[in-house]
Amino acid sequence: MRDFCFDVAFGRVEMRIFSCLNGLSILASTPSVFFPSRLANFNSFPMSMFRDINSMDARRAAFHNVGRDQINADQVNFNISHTTTEPLQLLNPVPDAAYDSIQGVSECMEGTRQEVTGKIIRWIDGDSDQPVCWLNGAAGAGKSAISRTVARLCEGSNRLCASFFFFRGAGRRSTITHFISTIAYSIALSIPATRPYIEDVLQRDHHILHRSHKRQFQQLIVEPIRLAISSVRPMVIIIDALDECDNKQEIAEFIDIVACAFQGSQMPLPLRFFFTSRVEEHIRSKFAASPALDVTYCLNLQEFSADNDIRTFLRSRFASIYQQKRRQIGSISLPWPSQRDLNELVTKSMGSFIFAFTLANFVNDGSDLPHRKLQTALQSHSGLDPLYTRVLDSASHSHHFTRVLQTIIIITTPVSITDLAFLLQIEGGDVIHALQGVQSIIMVPENDEQPVQLLHTSLQDFLTTQACSQHLFINPATCHLSMATDCLSALTALTADYDDIIYEIKILQYAAQNWCHHLLSAVTEGDGVYLLSKDDAFVNMLIGFLSGSFDPWMNVIIFQIQIKGIVKILDSLLQVGIIQHCINIESV
């Protein structure tokens, strides 16, 4: 009976989805009618028609005919008003991707990493003819801190052209979608002479932000730089953590795009590109072959000993801890830690700055006296995974600990304590209590409205890889299904003024935009299909949502999101429906 109800409910909305997609194709000046087999065509959707749109009101309206300024598709209504927009704003940059973002990690501690930063600065100054530099190293080796230090030094000497710091799970910072446009925006501000050329491109080609990455790069970055800069001293673009970009194929292709810009041109390009990443195959293979191989200066962090720098860092942090908590450590003889213990900690770090940073946080987390926590750390195995295990095992596991941790790990963009509490339907105090014992590995803000963030993405890798986390393993399929459940639960709880309430509450906007993503991720991960087939409560909730809340939800996402995002959501919903229908058939 449940399976029949799902098929009926999904069948009712399926044609409305197709009608909406067809209406969107008209709105985007795409003449063809779209059906499931053609949904992939939306990847190259022209969306410049949105460039001057001030508002789209899709609330409480239904219509059936196409008009000039109003596009109608079944239960979806678009009311479009036009306004004059500052050309650069059309680039829609990612504001927190720059090196000096308030959400950024720290720079290198003064007096550390001088050998590697010195080599990078000499490369920038022309020590090498190669215009591209790739700094690679293991997770937690300090690549981002080095990038920020180099960026600050370049800005101080008026050499910094732009910077973009990818970060997995941080919304737009984790995708390539607004990457090139953000770089172009930064260039227009840092080199004012390029601004007229960039604005001219935006005004001449309303579709430029939806062209190929190669064309965007050429017209928004290369050509303005060549036309505006006559100096022989090159500027620097810093791009950190390529491996944190979700779009692996596209970011790998971007490496080739950059390399090709320095080949076969009679007019030199006064730019240097500094990249960092882990040694992941889709990135390594590009730098190991032409055209990137021919223009790249490679630096491997393993070739630079970090032991002395880690020792300097730990000595400074422990001195600070001692000063802060002298009354608690008063009976301990100085130096603290002893030289022997300090050397042992350096050995355990194995060149990982994130290990040293996390270890110091662990000792100072307040759950026990610092000198006792230090002894616990000394007794643990070397490496980051054992330290993560120690922190999580010793945390006071509150009733809500697992749900809060899973949500932080799996959510696609960081959210606040207030939003976490709303989504999980618990009190803000419960969220804070759940995170009390893990503040050495998760950044918990003092303000309930600021986002909760992982200290380092290696924690996500650890928890979602069973071979590493073992009994602490977080099953991605289970987590995504839980997130889809929480999102739908929050949405179905709304009654009157559905869309007005969503516009006022940020986490509800997230739920409206991402429940399909989490559900599709659940059924395409490992044993997700099996989990969904056994979860009667969720399927019944989904049936109720499709039957009673589909239309107001559609109005909300159309009001909030660009066409390409809407199509992606609807495509996910169609795929979920097809998968669930297959489950129903198999269970007959």
Coordinates of C-alpha atoms in Angstrom, one line a residue:
M1 CA 0.0 0.0 0.0
R2 CA 2.9 2.4 0.9
D3 CA 4.5 1.7 -2.5
F4 CA 1.2 2.4 -4.4
C5 CA 0.8 5.6 -2.5
F6 CA 4.3 6.8 -3.4
D7 CA 3.7 6.0 -7.1
V8 CA 0.5 7.9 -7.1
A9 CA 1.9 10.9 -5.2
F10 CA 5.0 11.0 -7.4
G11 CA 3.0 10.5 -10.6
R12 CA 1.0 13.6 -9.7
V13 CA 4.0 15.8 -9.4
E14 CA 6.1 14.3 -12.2
M15 CA 4.2 16.0 -15.0
R16 CA 4.2 19.3 -13.0
I17 CA 8.0 18.9 -12.9
F18 CA 8.2 18.5 -16.6
S19 CA 5.8 21.5 -17.1
C20 CA 8.1 23.6 -14.9
L21 CA 11.2 22.5 -16.8
N22 CA 9.5 23.3 -20.0
G23 CA 8.5 26.8 -18.6
L24 CA 12.1 27.3 -17.5
S25 CA 13.4 26.4 -21.0
I26 CA 11.1 29.1 -22.4
L27 CA 12.2 31.6 -19.8
A28 CA 15.8 30.9 -20.6
S29 CA 15.2 31.3 -24.4
T30 CA 15.7 27.6 -25.0
P31 CA 13.2 26.5 -27.5
S32 CA 13.1 22.7 -26.9
V33 CA 10.8 20.8 -24.5
F34 CA 12.7 18.9 -21.9
F35 CA 12.1 15.3 -20.7
P36 CA 14.1 13.1 -18.4
S37 CA 16.5 11.9 -21.2
R38 CA 17.4 15.5 -22.0
L39 CA 17.9 16.9 -18.5
A40 CA 21.7 16.8 -19.0
N41 CA 21.2 19.6 -21.5
F42 CA 20.7 22.0 -18.6
N43 CA 24.3 21.9 -17.7
S44 CA 24.9 24.4 -20.4
F45 CA 21.8 26.5 -19.7
P46 CA 22.0 30.1 -20.8
M47 CA 21.0 32.2 -17.8
S48 CA 22.0 35.7 -18.8
M49 CA 18.3 36.6 -18.9
F50 CA 18.5 36.9 -15.1
R51 CA 21.3 39.5 -15.3
D52 CA 19.0 42.5 -14.6
I53 CA 16.3 40.8 -12.6
N54 CA 15.6 42.4 -9.3
S55 CA 12.9 40.0 -8.0
M56 CA 11.0 36.9 -9.0
D57 CA 7.8 36.4 -7.2
A58 CA 6.4 32.9 -7.4
R59 CA 4.2 32.9 -4.4
R60 CA 0.5 31.8 -4.4
A61 CA 0.0 32.0 -8.1
A62 CA -1.0 29.7 -11.0
F63 CA -1.2 30.3 -14.7
H64 CA -1.1 28.5 -18.0
N65 CA -0.1 30.8 -20.9
V66 CA 3.1 32.5 -21.9
G67 CA 3.2 36.3 -21.9
R68 CA 5.8 38.9 -22.5
D69 CA 7.1 39.6 -19.0
Q70 CA 5.4 36.7 -17.3
I71 CA 6.2 33.0 -17.9
N72 CA 3.6 30.5 -16.9
A73 CA 4.2 26.8 -16.3
D74 CA 1.4 24.8 -14.6
Q75 CA 1.5 25.8 -10.9
V76 CA 4.6 28.1 -11.2
N77 CA 4.5 31.9 -11.7
F78 CA 7.3 34.2 -12.5
N79 CA 6.8 38.0 -12.1
I80 CA 10.0 39.7 -13.4
S81 CA 11.0 43.3 -12.8
H82 CA 14.1 44.8 -14.2
T83 CA 16.6 47.1 -12.6
T84 CA 20.0 48.6 -13.4
T85 CA 22.8 46.6 -11.9
E86 CA 26.4 47.6 -11.3
P87 CA 28.2 45.5 -14.0
L88 CA 30.7 44.0 -11.6
Q89 CA 27.9 42.7 -9.4
L90 CA 26.9 40.4 -12.2
L91 CA 30.0 38.4 -11.5
N92 CA 28.3 37.3 -8.2
P93 CA 31.7 36.7 -6.4
V94 CA 32.2 34.5 -3.4
P95 CA 33.0 37.0 -0.6
D96 CA 34.6 34.6 1.9
A97 CA 37.0 32.9 -0.6
A98 CA 39.7 35.6 -0.4
Y99 CA 42.8 35.0 1.7
D100 CA 41.9 37.7 4.3
S101 CA 38.3 36.4 4.9
I102 CA 37.3 36.4 8.5
Q103 CA 36.5 32.6 8.1
G104 CA 40.0 31.9 6.9
V105 CA 42.6 29.8 8.8
S106 CA 45.7 31.5 10.4
E107 CA 48.9 32.3 8.6
C108 CA 52.2 30.7 9.4
M109 CA 53.4 31.5 12.9
E110 CA 56.2 34.1 12.8
G111 CA 59.6 32.5 12.4
T112 CA 58.2 29.3 10.9
R113 CA 58.0 27.9 7.3
Q114 CA 60.6 30.5 6.2
E115 CA 62.5 28.1 3.9
V116 CA 59.4 27.2 1.8
T117 CA 57.9 30.7 1.8
G118 CA 61.3 32.1 0.8
K119 CA 61.4 29.7 -2.2
I120 CA 57.9 30.7 -3.3
I121 CA 58.7 34.5 -3.0
R122 CA 61.9 34.0 -5.1
W123 CA 59.8 32.2 -7.7
I124 CA 57.4 35.1 -7.8
D125 CA 60.3 37.5 -8.1
G126 CA 61.5 35.7 -11.2
D127 CA 63.9 33.1 -9.9
S128 CA 62.3 30.6 -12.3
D129 CA 61.0 31.2 -15.8
Q130 CA 58.0 28.9 -15.1
P131 CA 54.9 31.0 -14.6
V132 CA 53.0 28.3 -12.6
C133 CA 53.9 26.9 -9.2
W134 CA 52.3 23.9 -7.6
L135 CA 52.9 23.4 -3.9
N136 CA 51.7 19.9 -2.9
G137 CA 51.6 18.1 0.4
A138 CA 49.6 15.8 2.7
A139 CA 46.5 16.8 4.6
G140 CA 47.3 19.1 7.5
A141 CA 50.8 19.9 6.3
G142 CA 50.1 23.6 6.4
K143 CA 49.5 24.4 2.8
S144 CA 46.7 26.9 3.4
A145 CA 48.7 28.7 6.1
I146 CA 51.6 29.0 3.7
S147 CA 49.2 30.3 1.0
R148 CA 47.8 33.0 3.3
T149 CA 51.3 34.1 4.3
V150 CA 52.4 34.4 0.7
A151 CA 49.2 36.2 -0.2
R152 CA 49.8 38.8 2.6
L153 CA 53.4 39.3 1.5
C154 CA 52.3 39.8 -2.1
E155 CA 49.6 42.2 -1.1
G156 CA 52.2 44.2 0.9
S157 CA 54.3 44.6 -2.2
N158 CA 51.4 45.3 -4.5
R159 CA 51.8 42.0 -6.3
L160 CA 48.6 40.2 -5.3
C161 CA 46.1 40.1 -8.2
A162 CA 43.5 37.7 -6.6
S163 CA 43.1 34.8 -4.3
F164 CA 40.6 32.0 -4.0
F165 CA 40.7 29.5 -1.1
F166 CA 38.6 26.4 -1.8
F167 CA 37.1 24.6 1.3
R168 CA 35.0 21.5 1.1
G169 CA 31.6 21.7 2.6
A170 CA 31.6 25.5 2.6
G171 CA 28.9 26.2 0.1
R172 CA 30.1 28.2 -2.9
R173 CA 33.8 27.9 -1.8
S174 CA 33.6 24.2 -2.6
T175 CA 32.5 24.4 -6.2
I176 CA 33.9 25.8 -9.4
T177 CA 30.7 27.6 -10.4
H178 CA 31.7 31.1 -9.2
F179 CA 35.4 30.5 -9.1
I180 CA 36.5 32.3 -12.3
S181 CA 34.0 35.1 -11.8
T182 CA 35.3 35.7 -8.3
I183 CA 38.9 35.9 -9.6
A184 CA 37.7 38.4 -12.3
Y185 CA 36.0 40.5 -9.6
S186 CA 39.1 40.6 -7.5
I187 CA 41.2 41.5 -10.5
A188 CA 38.9 44.4 -11.3
L189 CA 39.3 45.8 -7.8
S190 CA 43.1 45.1 -7.3
I191 CA 44.0 46.4 -10.8
P192 CA 41.5 49.2 -11.6
A193 CA 42.8 49.5 -15.2
T194 CA 41.3 46.1 -15.9
R195 CA 37.8 47.1 -14.8
P196 CA 36.6 48.8 -18.0
Y197 CA 37.6 45.7 -20.0
I198 CA 35.9 43.3 -17.7
E199 CA 32.7 45.4 -17.6
D200 CA 32.7 45.6 -21.4
V201 CA 32.7 41.8 -21.6
L202 CA 29.8 41.6 -19.2
Q203 CA 27.8 44.1 -21.2
R204 CA 28.6 42.7 -24.6
D205 CA 28.1 39.1 -23.8
H206 CA 25.2 38.6 -21.3
H207 CA 25.9 34.8 -21.4
I208 CA 29.6 35.0 -20.5
L209 CA 29.2 33.5 -17.0
H210 CA 27.6 30.4 -18.6
R211 CA 30.2 29.9 -21.3
S212 CA 32.9 27.4 -21.1
H213 CA 35.5 27.9 -18.4
K214 CA 38.1 28.4 -21.1
R215 CA 36.2 31.2 -22.6
Q216 CA 35.5 32.8 -19.3
F217 CA 39.1 32.6 -18.3
Q218 CA 40.2 34.1 -21.6
Q219 CA 37.8 37.0 -21.7
L220 CA 37.5 37.9 -18.0
I221 CA 41.1 37.3 -16.9
V222 CA 43.7 36.9 -19.7
E223 CA 42.5 39.6 -22.1
P224 CA 41.9 42.3 -19.5
I225 CA 45.2 41.7 -17.9
R226 CA 47.1 41.8 -21.2
L227 CA 45.3 45.0 -22.2
A228 CA 45.7 46.8 -18.9
I229 CA 49.1 45.8 -17.6
S230 CA 52.3 46.9 -19.3
S231 CA 54.6 46.3 -16.4
V232 CA 57.2 43.6 -16.8
R233 CA 56.8 42.7 -13.1
P234 CA 54.1 40.0 -13.0
M235 CA 51.1 39.9 -10.6
V236 CA 50.2 36.8 -8.7
I237 CA 46.9 34.8 -8.5
I238 CA 46.8 32.4 -5.5
I239 CA 44.5 29.4 -5.6
D240 CA 44.6 27.2 -2.5
A241 CA 43.3 23.7 -2.0
L242 CA 42.4 22.5 -5.5
D243 CA 41.5 19.1 -4.0
E244 CA 38.7 20.7 -1.9
C245 CA 36.8 21.6 -5.1
D246 CA 33.9 19.2 -5.6
N247 CA 34.1 19.5 -9.4
K248 CA 37.1 17.3 -9.9
Q249 CA 37.0 17.1 -13.7
E250 CA 36.4 20.8 -14.2
I251 CA 39.2 21.8 -11.8
A252 CA 41.6 19.4 -13.5
E253 CA 40.7 21.0 -16.9
F254 CA 41.3 24.5 -15.4
I255 CA 44.9 23.5 -14.8
D256 CA 45.3 22.9 -18.5
I257 CA 43.5 26.1 -19.3
V258 CA 46.0 28.1 -17.3
A259 CA 49.0 26.3 -18.7
C260 CA 47.8 26.9 -22.3
A261 CA 47.5 30.6 -21.6
F262 CA 51.3 30.8 -21.4
Q263 CA 51.9 28.9 -24.6
G264 CA 51.8 29.9 -28.3
S265 CA 51.2 33.6 -27.7
Q266 CA 53.5 36.4 -28.9
M267 CA 52.1 38.7 -26.3
P268 CA 53.4 37.8 -22.8
L269 CA 50.9 37.3 -19.9
P270 CA 52.2 39.2 -16.9
L271 CA 50.8 36.7 -14.4
R272 CA 52.0 34.0 -12.1
F273 CA 49.7 31.3 -10.7
F274 CA 50.3 29.7 -7.4
F275 CA 48.4 26.5 -6.7
T276 CA 48.3 24.2 -3.6
S277 CA 46.6 20.8 -3.1
R278 CA 47.0 17.4 -1.8
V279 CA 48.6 14.9 -4.2
E280 CA 45.3 13.6 -5.6
E281 CA 45.4 11.7 -9.0
H282 CA 43.1 14.0 -11.0
I283 CA 45.4 16.9 -10.0
R284 CA 48.8 15.1 -10.1
S285 CA 48.2 13.7 -13.5
K286 CA 47.6 17.2 -15.0
F287 CA 50.8 18.7 -13.5
A288 CA 52.7 15.6 -14.6
A289 CA 51.9 16.0 -18.3
S290 CA 51.9 18.7 -21.0
P291 CA 50.9 21.4 -21.2
A292 CA 51.1 22.0 -17.4
L293 CA 54.4 20.1 -17.0
D294 CA 56.2 22.5 -19.3
V295 CA 55.3 25.7 -17.4
T296 CA 55.1 24.4 -13.7
Y297 CA 57.5 24.8 -10.9
C298 CA 56.7 22.0 -8.4
L299 CA 57.3 22.1 -4.7
N300 CA 56.7 19.1 -2.4
L301 CA 56.3 20.0 1.2
Q302 CA 57.8 16.7 2.2
E303 CA 61.1 18.0 1.0
F304 CA 61.0 20.7 3.7
S305 CA 61.5 19.5 7.3
A306 CA 58.7 20.8 9.5
D307 CA 60.1 19.4 12.8
N308 CA 61.8 22.6 14.0
D309 CA 58.8 24.7 13.0
I310 CA 56.4 22.4 14.8
R311 CA 58.7 22.5 17.9
T312 CA 58.6 26.3 17.8
F313 CA 54.8 26.3 17.5
L314 CA 54.3 23.8 20.3
R315 CA 56.7 25.6 22.6
S316 CA 54.8 28.9 22.1
R317 CA 51.3 27.3 22.5
F318 CA 52.3 25.5 25.7
A319 CA 53.9 28.6 27.1
S320 CA 50.6 30.4 26.5
I321 CA 48.6 27.5 28.1
Y322 CA 50.9 27.6 31.1
Q323 CA 50.3 31.4 31.5
Q324 CA 46.6 31.1 31.2
K325 CA 46.2 28.1 33.6
R326 CA 49.2 28.6 36.0
R327 CA 47.0 28.0 39.1
Q328 CA 46.1 24.5 37.7
I329 CA 49.6 23.6 36.6
G330 CA 51.5 25.4 39.4
S331 CA 53.0 22.2 40.9
I332 CA 54.5 21.2 37.6
S333 CA 58.2 22.0 37.3
L334 CA 59.4 24.0 34.3
P335 CA 60.1 23.7 31.5
W336 CA 56.6 22.4 30.7
P337 CA 56.5 20.2 28.7
S338 CA 60.0 18.8 29.3
Q339 CA 62.4 18.8 26.3
R340 CA 62.0 15.1 26.1
D341 CA 58.2 15.3 26.0
L342 CA 58.3 18.1 23.5
N343 CA 60.5 16.1 21.2
E344 CA 58.1 13.2 21.6
L345 CA 55.2 15.4 20.5
V346 CA 57.1 16.6 17.5
T347 CA 57.8 13.0 16.5
K348 CA 54.1 12.1 16.9
S349 CA 53.2 15.1 14.7
M350 CA 54.9 13.5 11.7
G351 CA 55.2 16.8 9.9
S352 CA 51.5 17.6 10.3
F353 CA 50.7 21.1 11.6
I354 CA 47.1 20.3 12.0
F355 CA 48.1 17.5 14.3
A356 CA 50.2 19.9 16.4
F357 CA 47.4 22.5 16.4
T358 CA 44.7 19.9 17.4
L359 CA 47.0 18.4 20.1
A360 CA 47.4 21.8 21.7
N361 CA 43.7 22.4 21.6
F362 CA 43.1 18.9 23.1
V363 CA 45.4 19.7 26.0
N364 CA 43.7 23.1 26.6
D365 CA 40.1 22.0 26.1
G366 CA 39.3 22.3 29.9
S367 CA 37.9 18.7 30.3
D368 CA 40.8 17.9 32.6
L369 CA 43.9 19.5 34.0
P370 CA 46.3 20.4 31.1
H371 CA 49.2 18.4 32.4
R372 CA 47.0 15.3 32.6
K373 CA 45.7 15.9 29.1
L374 CA 49.3 16.2 27.9
Q375 CA 50.1 12.8 29.4
T376 CA 47.1 11.3 27.6
A377 CA 48.4 12.8 24.4
L378 CA 51.9 11.4 24.9
Q379 CA 50.4 7.9 25.4
S380 CA 48.5 7.9 22.1
H381 CA 49.8 6.7 18.8
S382 CA 51.4 9.0 16.2
G383 CA 49.4 10.6 13.5
L384 CA 46.1 12.5 13.1
D385 CA 43.7 9.6 13.0
P386 CA 44.6 8.3 16.5
L387 CA 44.3 11.8 17.8
Y388 CA 40.9 12.2 16.3
T389 CA 39.9 8.9 17.9
R390 CA 41.2 10.0 21.3
V391 CA 39.3 13.3 21.1
L392 CA 36.0 11.8 20.1
D393 CA 36.3 8.9 22.5
S394 CA 37.0 11.2 25.4
A395 CA 34.2 13.7 24.5
S396 CA 31.2 13.7 26.8
H397 CA 28.7 12.0 24.5
S398 CA 25.5 13.8 25.2
H399 CA 22.1 12.4 24.1
H400 CA 22.3 14.5 20.9
F401 CA 26.0 14.2 20.2
T402 CA 25.8 11.8 17.3
R403 CA 23.0 13.6 15.5
V404 CA 24.8 17.0 15.9
L405 CA 28.2 15.6 14.7
Q406 CA 26.6 13.8 11.7
T407 CA 24.8 16.9 10.6
I408 CA 28.0 19.1 10.8
I409 CA 29.9 16.5 8.8
I410 CA 27.3 16.0 6.0
I411 CA 25.8 19.4 5.6
T412 CA 26.8 21.2 2.4
T413 CA 27.4 24.6 4.0
P414 CA 28.3 25.5 7.6
V415 CA 25.3 26.6 9.7
S416 CA 24.9 28.3 13.1
I417 CA 24.1 26.8 16.5
T418 CA 20.6 28.4 16.2
D419 CA 20.0 26.8 12.8
L420 CA 21.3 23.4 13.9
A421 CA 18.9 23.5 16.8
F422 CA 16.0 24.5 14.6
L423 CA 16.8 21.8 12.0
L424 CA 17.2 19.0 14.6
Q425 CA 14.3 20.3 16.7
I426 CA 16.3 20.6 19.9
E427 CA 17.5 23.5 22.1
G428 CA 20.5 25.6 21.3
G429 CA 21.9 24.6 24.6
D430 CA 21.7 20.9 23.6
V431 CA 23.9 21.7 20.5
I432 CA 26.4 23.6 22.6
H433 CA 26.5 20.8 25.2
A434 CA 27.0 18.2 22.5
L435 CA 30.0 20.0 21.1
Q436 CA 31.7 20.8 24.4
G437 CA 34.2 18.0 24.3
V438 CA 35.2 18.4 20.6
Q439 CA 36.2 22.0 20.4
S440 CA 39.7 21.0 19.7
I441 CA 38.6 19.6 16.3
I442 CA 35.4 21.7 15.6
M443 CA 35.3 25.5 15.7
V444 CA 32.3 26.4 18.0
P445 CA 31.6 30.1 17.9
E446 CA 30.8 32.1 20.9
N447 CA 27.9 33.7 19.0
D448 CA 25.0 31.4 18.3
E449 CA 24.4 33.0 14.9
Q450 CA 27.9 32.3 13.6
P451 CA 28.6 29.1 11.7
V452 CA 30.0 25.9 13.3
Q453 CA 32.9 24.7 11.2
L454 CA 35.3 21.8 11.1
L455 CA 38.9 22.8 12.0
H456 CA 40.1 20.8 9.0
T457 CA 38.4 18.7 6.3
S458 CA 40.5 15.7 7.3
L459 CA 38.0 15.2 10.1
Q460 CA 35.3 14.5 7.5
D461 CA 37.6 12.2 5.6
F462 CA 38.4 10.3 8.9
L463 CA 34.8 9.9 10.0
T464 CA 33.4 8.8 6.6
T465 CA 36.2 6.2 6.0
Q466 CA 35.5 3.1 8.0
A467 CA 39.1 1.8 7.8
C468 CA 40.3 4.9 9.6
S469 CA 37.5 5.7 12.1
Q470 CA 36.4 2.1 12.8
H471 CA 33.8 2.3 15.7
L472 CA 33.4 6.0 15.1
F473 CA 32.5 5.5 11.4
I474 CA 29.7 7.7 10.1
N475 CA 27.9 6.0 7.2
P476 CA 27.3 8.7 4.5
A477 CA 24.1 7.1 3.2
T478 CA 22.6 7.0 6.7
C479 CA 23.7 10.6 7.4
H480 CA 22.2 11.9 4.1
L481 CA 18.9 10.1 4.7
S482 CA 18.8 11.6 8.2
M483 CA 19.5 15.0 6.7
A484 CA 16.7 14.6 4.1
T485 CA 14.4 13.5 6.9
D486 CA 15.2 16.5 9.1
C487 CA 14.8 18.9 6.1
L488 CA 11.5 17.4 5.1
S489 CA 10.3 17.4 8.7
A490 CA 11.1 21.1 9.0
L491 CA 9.3 21.9 5.8
T492 CA 6.2 19.8 6.4
A493 CA 5.8 21.3 9.8
L494 CA 5.0 24.6 8.2
T495 CA 1.3 25.4 7.6
A496 CA 0.2 29.0 7.0
D497 CA 2.4 31.5 5.2
Y498 CA 4.7 28.7 4.0
D499 CA 6.9 30.8 1.8
D500 CA 7.0 33.9 4.0
I501 CA 8.3 31.9 6.9
I502 CA 11.0 30.2 4.7
Y503 CA 12.3 33.6 3.5
E504 CA 12.7 34.6 7.1
I505 CA 14.6 31.5 8.4
K506 CA 17.9 30.7 6.8
I507 CA 18.0 27.0 7.7
L508 CA 14.5 26.5 6.1
Q509 CA 16.0 28.0 2.9
Y510 CA 18.7 25.4 3.1
A511 CA 16.1 22.6 3.7
A512 CA 14.1 23.7 0.7
Q513 CA 17.1 23.8 -1.6
N514 CA 18.9 20.7 -0.4
W515 CA 16.5 17.9 0.8
C516 CA 16.5 16.5 -2.8
H517 CA 20.3 16.5 -2.8
H518 CA 20.6 14.7 0.5
L519 CA 17.9 12.1 -0.6
L520 CA 19.6 11.4 -3.9
S521 CA 23.0 11.2 -2.2
A522 CA 21.5 8.7 0.3
V523 CA 20.1 6.4 -2.4
T524 CA 23.3 6.5 -4.5
E525 CA 25.7 5.9 -1.6
G526 CA 26.5 2.3 -0.7
D527 CA 23.5 0.6 1.0
G528 CA 21.3 3.7 0.7
V529 CA 18.7 2.1 -1.5
Y530 CA 18.3 -0.7 1.1
L531 CA 18.0 1.9 3.9
L532 CA 15.3 3.8 2.0
S533 CA 13.3 0.7 1.2
K534 CA 13.2 -0.1 4.9
D535 CA 12.4 3.4 6.2
D536 CA 8.6 3.5 6.1
A537 CA 8.4 6.6 8.2
F538 CA 10.5 8.6 5.8
V539 CA 8.7 7.3 2.7
N540 CA 5.3 8.2 4.3
M541 CA 6.6 11.7 5.1
L542 CA 7.8 12.0 1.5
I543 CA 4.4 10.9 0.2
G544 CA 2.7 13.5 2.4
F545 CA 5.1 16.2 1.2
L546 CA 4.6 15.4 -2.5
S547 CA 0.9 15.4 -2.0
G548 CA 0.4 18.5 0.1
S549 CA 3.5 20.7 0.0
F550 CA 4.9 20.3 -3.5
D551 CA 3.4 23.5 -5.0
P552 CA 4.5 26.0 -2.2
W553 CA 7.9 24.3 -2.2
M554 CA 8.3 24.8 -5.9
N555 CA 7.3 28.5 -5.6
V556 CA 10.0 28.9 -2.9
I557 CA 12.9 27.4 -4.8
I558 CA 12.0 29.3 -8.0
F559 CA 12.0 32.5 -5.9
Q560 CA 15.3 31.7 -4.3
I561 CA 17.5 30.1 -7.0
Q562 CA 18.7 30.6 -10.5
I563 CA 17.4 28.3 -13.3
K564 CA 20.4 26.0 -13.3
G565 CA 20.0 25.4 -9.6
I566 CA 16.3 24.7 -10.0
V567 CA 16.9 22.2 -12.8
K568 CA 19.5 20.4 -10.7
I569 CA 17.0 20.1 -7.8
L570 CA 14.2 18.9 -10.0
D571 CA 16.5 16.5 -11.8
S572 CA 17.5 15.0 -8.3
L573 CA 13.8 14.7 -7.4
L574 CA 13.1 12.9 -10.7
Q575 CA 16.0 10.5 -10.1
V576 CA 14.8 9.7 -6.6
G577 CA 11.3 9.0 -7.9
I578 CA 12.7 6.7 -10.5
I579 CA 14.8 4.9 -8.0
Q580 CA 12.0 4.5 -5.5
H581 CA 9.7 3.3 -8.3
C582 CA 12.3 0.6 -9.1
I583 CA 12.4 -0.4 -5.4
N584 CA 8.6 -0.7 -5.4
I585 CA 8.7 -3.0 -8.5
E586 CA 11.5 -5.2 -7.0
S587 CA 9.5 -5.6 -3.8
V588 CA 6.4 -6.8 -5.6

